[in-house]
mmCIF file of C-alpha atoms in Angstrom:
data_model
loop_
_atom_site.group_PDB
_atom_site.id
_atom_site.type_symbol
_atom_site.label_atom_id
_atom_site.label_comp_id
_atom_site.label_asym_id
_atom_site.label_seq_id
_atom_site.Cartn_x
_atom_site.Cartn_y
_atom_site.Cartn_z
ATOM 1 C CA UNK A 7 22.655 61.088 26.372
ATOM 2 C CA UNK A 8 19.033 60.163 25.827
ATOM 3 C CA UNK A 9 19.251 56.561 27.029
ATOM 4 C CA UNK A 10 19.281 54.869 30.423
ATOM 5 C CA UNK A 11 22.586 55.476 32.161
ATOM 6 C CA UNK A 12 24.074 53.116 34.757
ATOM 7 C CA UNK A 13 27.140 53.530 36.929
ATOM 8 C CA UNK A 14 29.532 51.976 37.609
ATOM 9 C CA UNK A 15 29.818 49.816 34.508
ATOM 10 C CA UNK A 16 32.030 47.418 36.436
ATOM 11 C CA UNK A 17 32.393 46.864 40.169
ATOM 12 C CA UNK A 18 34.696 44.368 41.860
ATOM 13 C CA UNK A 19 34.262 43.971 45.582
ATOM 14 C CA UNK A 20 35.084 41.564 48.348
ATOM 15 C CA UNK A 21 32.636 39.282 50.074
ATOM 16 C CA UNK A 22 30.900 41.055 52.922
ATOM 17 C CA UNK A 23 31.237 44.564 51.499
ATOM 18 C CA UNK A 24 28.451 47.033 50.709
ATOM 19 C CA UNK A 25 27.809 48.224 47.138
ATOM 20 C CA UNK A 26 25.592 50.811 45.490
ATOM 21 C CA UNK A 27 24.591 50.762 41.842
ATOM 22 C CA UNK A 28 23.070 53.843 40.247
ATOM 23 C CA UNK A 29 20.534 54.226 37.450
ATOM 24 C CA UNK A 30 19.490 57.388 35.622
ATOM 25 C CA UNK A 31 16.386 56.634 33.512
ATOM 26 C CA UNK A 32 15.197 58.221 30.305
ATOM 27 C CA UNK A 33 13.745 61.667 30.968
ATOM 28 C CA UNK A 34 9.972 61.513 31.278
ATOM 29 C CA UNK A 35 9.843 57.797 32.077
ATOM 30 C CA UNK A 36 8.001 57.396 35.353
ATOM 31 C CA UNK A 37 8.455 53.621 35.551
ATOM 32 C CA UNK A 38 11.837 52.187 36.551
ATOM 33 C CA UNK A 39 12.838 48.539 36.873
ATOM 34 C CA UNK A 40 15.851 46.642 38.171
ATOM 35 C CA UNK A 41 16.742 43.262 36.752
ATOM 36 C CA UNK A 42 19.616 40.886 37.409
ATOM 37 C CA UNK A 43 21.200 38.725 34.724
ATOM 38 C CA UNK A 44 23.471 35.807 35.516
ATOM 39 C CA UNK A 45 25.680 34.148 32.926
ATOM 40 C CA UNK A 46 23.667 32.105 30.453
ATOM 41 C CA UNK A 47 20.328 33.268 31.841
ATOM 42 C CA UNK A 48 17.763 35.846 30.883
ATOM 43 C CA UNK A 49 17.209 38.962 32.976
ATOM 44 C CA UNK A 50 15.386 38.274 36.243
ATOM 45 C CA UNK A 51 12.984 40.874 37.688
ATOM 46 C CA UNK A 52 13.990 42.447 41.007
ATOM 47 C CA UNK A 53 11.904 45.564 41.665
ATOM 48 C CA UNK A 54 9.601 48.093 39.971
ATOM 49 C CA UNK A 55 9.158 51.765 40.852
ATOM 50 C CA UNK A 56 6.281 53.925 39.730
ATOM 51 C CA UNK A 57 7.422 57.427 40.629
ATOM 52 C CA UNK A 58 9.090 57.401 44.038
ATOM 53 C CA UNK A 59 7.422 54.301 45.415
ATOM 54 C CA UNK A 60 8.410 50.666 45.024
ATOM 55 C CA UNK A 61 5.199 49.237 43.585
ATOM 56 C CA UNK A 62 6.517 45.674 43.324
ATOM 57 C CA UNK A 63 9.627 44.419 45.123
ATOM 58 C CA UNK A 64 8.716 40.749 44.908
ATOM 59 C CA UNK A 65 11.872 39.872 42.986
ATOM 60 C CA UNK A 66 14.377 41.045 45.583
ATOM 61 C CA UNK A 67 16.100 37.820 46.700
ATOM 62 C CA UNK A 68 16.478 38.705 50.401
ATOM 63 C CA UNK A 69 16.741 41.614 52.815
ATOM 64 C CA UNK A 70 20.340 42.349 51.851
ATOM 65 C CA UNK A 71 18.942 43.978 48.711
ATOM 66 C CA UNK A 72 17.247 47.361 48.830
ATOM 67 C CA UNK A 73 16.470 50.043 46.253
ATOM 68 C CA UNK A 74 15.374 53.663 46.465
ATOM 69 C CA UNK A 75 14.163 56.342 44.097
ATOM 70 C CA UNK A 76 13.704 59.376 46.370
ATOM 71 C CA UNK A 77 12.841 62.002 43.753
ATOM 72 C CA UNK A 78 11.186 59.796 41.176
ATOM 73 C CA UNK A 79 14.106 59.893 38.756
ATOM 74 C CA UNK A 80 17.511 58.426 39.674
ATOM 75 C CA UNK A 81 17.439 55.096 41.490
ATOM 76 C CA UNK A 82 20.053 53.342 43.593
ATOM 77 C CA UNK A 83 20.220 49.581 44.175
ATOM 78 C CA UNK A 84 21.962 48.779 47.443
ATOM 79 C CA UNK A 85 23.426 45.415 48.364
ATOM 80 C CA UNK A 86 24.647 44.769 51.889
ATOM 81 C CA UNK A 87 27.075 42.032 52.994
ATOM 82 C CA UNK A 88 27.722 40.937 49.439
ATOM 83 C CA UNK A 89 28.100 37.240 48.670
ATOM 84 C CA UNK A 90 29.810 35.504 45.754
ATOM 85 C CA UNK A 91 26.379 34.465 44.471
ATOM 86 C CA UNK A 92 25.477 38.136 43.991
ATOM 87 C CA UNK A 93 27.920 38.314 41.074
ATOM 88 C CA UNK A 94 25.892 39.197 37.970
ATOM 89 C CA UNK A 95 25.032 42.036 35.635
ATOM 90 C CA UNK A 96 22.484 44.367 37.212
ATOM 91 C CA UNK A 97 20.310 45.955 34.561
ATOM 92 C CA UNK A 98 18.142 48.998 34.981
ATOM 93 C CA UNK A 99 15.270 49.750 32.614
ATOM 94 C CA UNK A 100 12.707 52.484 32.263
ATOM 95 C CA UNK A 101 9.445 52.937 30.421
ATOM 96 C CA UNK A 102 6.429 55.190 30.257
ATOM 97 C CA UNK A 103 3.965 54.855 33.110
ATOM 98 C CA UNK A 104 1.411 52.113 33.737
ATOM 99 C CA UNK A 105 0.081 50.241 30.718
ATOM 100 C CA UNK A 106 -3.121 52.105 29.989
ATOM 101 C CA UNK A 107 -4.222 52.506 26.446
ATOM 102 C CA UNK A 108 -1.943 52.434 23.464
ATOM 103 C CA UNK A 109 0.843 54.864 24.363
ATOM 104 C CA UNK A 110 2.774 52.309 26.368
ATOM 105 C CA UNK A 111 3.921 49.611 23.976
ATOM 106 C CA UNK A 112 5.257 47.386 26.737
ATOM 107 C CA UNK A 113 8.821 48.122 25.693
ATOM 108 C CA UNK A 114 11.510 48.410 28.346
ATOM 109 C CA UNK A 115 14.570 50.522 27.596
ATOM 110 C CA UNK A 116 17.597 49.010 29.284
ATOM 111 C CA UNK A 117 20.857 50.542 30.332
ATOM 112 C CA UNK A 118 24.125 48.758 29.571
ATOM 113 C CA UNK A 119 24.219 47.322 33.074
ATOM 114 C CA UNK A 120 26.562 47.258 36.030
ATOM 115 C CA UNK A 121 28.700 44.134 36.124
ATOM 116 C CA UNK A 122 29.225 43.161 39.763
ATOM 117 C CA UNK A 123 31.931 40.686 40.741
ATOM 118 C CA UNK A 124 32.158 39.566 44.354
ATOM 119 C CA UNK A 125 35.470 37.893 45.204
ATOM 120 C CA UNK B 27 9.277 24.474 35.719
ATOM 121 C CA UNK B 28 10.538 27.789 34.386
ATOM 122 C CA UNK B 29 7.911 30.385 33.480
ATOM 123 C CA UNK B 30 9.375 30.847 29.999
ATOM 124 C CA UNK B 31 11.329 28.041 28.340
ATOM 125 C CA UNK B 32 13.510 28.214 25.269
ATOM 126 C CA UNK B 33 15.992 25.945 23.521
ATOM 127 C CA UNK B 34 19.373 27.509 24.414
ATOM 128 C CA UNK B 35 20.969 26.545 21.092
ATOM 129 C CA UNK B 36 23.355 27.536 19.699
ATOM 130 C CA UNK B 37 21.873 27.511 16.242
ATOM 131 C CA UNK B 38 24.705 27.695 13.721
ATOM 132 C CA UNK B 39 23.384 28.584 10.264
ATOM 133 C CA UNK B 40 24.871 29.863 7.002
ATOM 134 C CA UNK B 41 24.022 33.256 5.607
ATOM 135 C CA UNK B 42 20.750 33.176 3.730
ATOM 136 C CA UNK B 43 19.258 30.353 5.791
ATOM 137 C CA UNK B 44 15.836 30.407 7.403
ATOM 138 C CA UNK B 45 15.835 29.658 11.116
ATOM 139 C CA UNK B 46 13.000 29.248 13.608
ATOM 140 C CA UNK B 47 13.000 29.629 17.389
ATOM 141 C CA UNK B 48 10.311 28.368 19.714
ATOM 142 C CA UNK B 49 9.302 29.219 23.222
ATOM 143 C CA UNK B 50 6.670 28.028 25.700
ATOM 144 C CA UNK B 51 5.251 29.850 28.703
ATOM 145 C CA UNK B 52 3.496 28.474 31.761
ATOM 146 C CA UNK B 53 1.116 31.264 32.821
ATOM 147 C CA UNK B 54 -2.015 30.965 30.699
ATOM 148 C CA UNK B 55 -3.191 34.395 31.926
ATOM 149 C CA UNK B 56 -0.179 36.167 30.374
ATOM 150 C CA UNK B 57 -1.249 39.218 28.453
ATOM 151 C CA UNK B 58 1.498 40.349 26.103
ATOM 152 C CA UNK B 59 4.460 38.772 24.410
ATOM 153 C CA UNK B 60 7.697 39.929 22.874
ATOM 154 C CA UNK B 61 10.992 38.911 21.349
ATOM 155 C CA UNK B 62 14.024 40.830 22.561
ATOM 156 C CA UNK B 63 17.495 40.650 21.039
ATOM 157 C CA UNK B 64 20.682 40.759 23.108
ATOM 158 C CA UNK B 65 24.136 41.117 21.588
ATOM 159 C CA UNK B 66 27.142 39.764 23.474
ATOM 160 C CA UNK B 67 27.793 41.821 26.641
ATOM 161 C CA UNK B 68 25.120 44.344 25.656
ATOM 162 C CA UNK B 69 21.682 45.178 26.975
ATOM 163 C CA UNK B 70 18.488 43.531 25.674
ATOM 164 C CA UNK B 71 16.549 45.497 23.072
ATOM 165 C CA UNK B 72 13.016 44.991 21.819
ATOM 166 C CA UNK B 73 12.940 43.177 18.488
ATOM 167 C CA UNK B 74 9.191 42.882 18.063
ATOM 168 C CA UNK B 75 5.898 42.326 19.810
ATOM 169 C CA UNK B 76 3.998 39.090 19.174
ATOM 170 C CA UNK B 77 0.298 38.919 18.356
ATOM 171 C CA UNK B 78 -2.112 36.009 17.956
ATOM 172 C CA UNK B 79 -2.779 37.025 14.374
ATOM 173 C CA UNK B 80 0.922 36.783 13.603
ATOM 174 C CA UNK B 81 3.034 39.747 12.655
ATOM 175 C CA UNK B 82 5.903 40.418 10.341
ATOM 176 C CA UNK B 83 8.707 42.977 10.342
ATOM 177 C CA UNK B 84 10.864 42.630 7.275
ATOM 178 C CA UNK B 85 12.645 39.267 7.477
ATOM 179 C CA UNK B 86 11.218 38.520 10.927
ATOM 180 C CA UNK B 87 7.878 36.839 11.573
ATOM 181 C CA UNK B 88 6.462 36.203 15.037
ATOM 182 C CA UNK B 89 3.525 34.027 15.986
ATOM 183 C CA UNK B 90 1.597 33.364 19.177
ATOM 184 C CA UNK B 91 -0.560 30.315 19.910
ATOM 185 C CA UNK B 92 -2.439 31.035 23.130
ATOM 186 C CA UNK B 93 -4.087 27.623 23.275
ATOM 187 C CA UNK B 94 -0.707 25.877 23.239
ATOM 188 C CA UNK B 95 1.082 28.680 25.155
ATOM 189 C CA UNK B 96 3.674 28.719 22.426
ATOM 190 C CA UNK B 97 5.544 31.589 20.761
ATOM 191 C CA UNK B 98 7.715 31.419 17.659
ATOM 192 C CA UNK B 99 10.135 33.600 15.746
ATOM 193 C CA UNK B 100 11.118 32.965 12.146
ATOM 194 C CA UNK B 101 14.095 34.683 10.555
ATOM 195 C CA UNK B 102 14.379 34.490 6.778
ATOM 196 C CA UNK B 103 17.488 35.190 4.685
ATOM 197 C CA UNK B 104 19.773 35.283 7.753
ATOM 198 C CA UNK B 105 22.500 37.924 7.849
ATOM 199 C CA UNK B 106 25.795 37.871 9.737
ATOM 200 C CA UNK B 107 24.419 40.775 11.768
ATOM 201 C CA UNK B 108 21.563 38.586 13.041
ATOM 202 C CA UNK B 109 24.053 36.729 15.260
ATOM 203 C CA UNK B 110 22.851 37.369 18.812
ATOM 204 C CA UNK B 111 20.806 35.846 21.626
ATOM 205 C CA UNK B 112 17.040 35.989 21.143
ATOM 206 C CA UNK B 113 15.031 36.281 24.340
ATOM 207 C CA UNK B 114 11.413 35.176 24.520
ATOM 208 C CA UNK B 115 9.531 37.531 26.848
ATOM 209 C CA UNK B 116 6.129 37.403 28.503
ATOM 210 C CA UNK B 117 4.215 40.066 30.435
ATOM 211 C CA UNK B 118 1.905 38.368 32.930
ATOM 212 C CA UNK B 119 -0.185 41.535 33.224
ATOM 213 C CA UNK B 120 -0.920 43.769 36.173
ATOM 214 C CA UNK B 121 -0.748 47.091 34.379
ATOM 215 C CA UNK B 122 3.016 47.477 34.250
ATOM 216 C CA UNK B 123 5.962 46.003 32.360
ATOM 217 C CA UNK B 124 7.050 43.255 34.724
ATOM 218 C CA UNK B 125 8.585 41.223 31.947
ATOM 219 C CA UNK B 126 9.496 37.568 32.391
ATOM 220 C CA UNK B 127 12.441 36.540 30.226
ATOM 221 C CA UNK B 128 13.439 33.168 28.913
ATOM 222 C CA UNK B 129 17.097 32.190 29.087
ATOM 223 C CA UNK B 130 17.530 32.978 25.396
ATOM 224 C CA UNK B 131 18.445 31.126 22.229
ATOM 225 C CA UNK B 132 21.836 31.813 20.724
ATOM 226 C CA UNK B 133 22.095 32.272 16.961
ATOM 227 C CA UNK B 134 25.392 32.276 15.089
ATOM 228 C CA UNK B 135 25.226 33.082 11.373
ATOM 229 C CA UNK B 136 28.385 32.192 9.434
ATOM 230 C CA UNK B 137 29.548 33.139 5.934
#
């Protein structure tokens, strides 16, 4: 499909386990973002990639969270030693590159999310 | 204080009603503003950008007041299909789309 694809759509794990969440952005979008959305809240910024590099990881809550984008396309969000408080929907979004000029409207295109439940 | 604050609602209105949502933001240096719509258990999608001059898209009108750091969305002639959560969104700048989302306002339109 032409949209942002995220897998798995649902993940149930036990406290202390390791999880990986995958995002495949829209073809041609160099910018990729991870957000986290808890129940009743808006999406919360985690990390931004421009190409292969993490240009802004200021939203990652602690060092248990890590994300990579080795070839500048697919990205993986990795969570170590999961805790019950990590339960949320993890949203990936992509957009055209940096906001220069008029081509980039500021719109983010989101995937449907990966719903993580930590028991 | 949250960076973007919205009334969570829910707003329960009959079809055909006019409804207005408001939002305030704390960072006076914020550069661009949006309303996103999110259906239940779906991803957020851009509804419209918001400009100081005010802008309209069909039944939807958005307004920005930079002096008051206030954003509004007006929906006229509400439809059942307008039922969703409306997220107020701010881009603080920096050359990329690091969007800051409010918690959203829920709208339920009934027959």
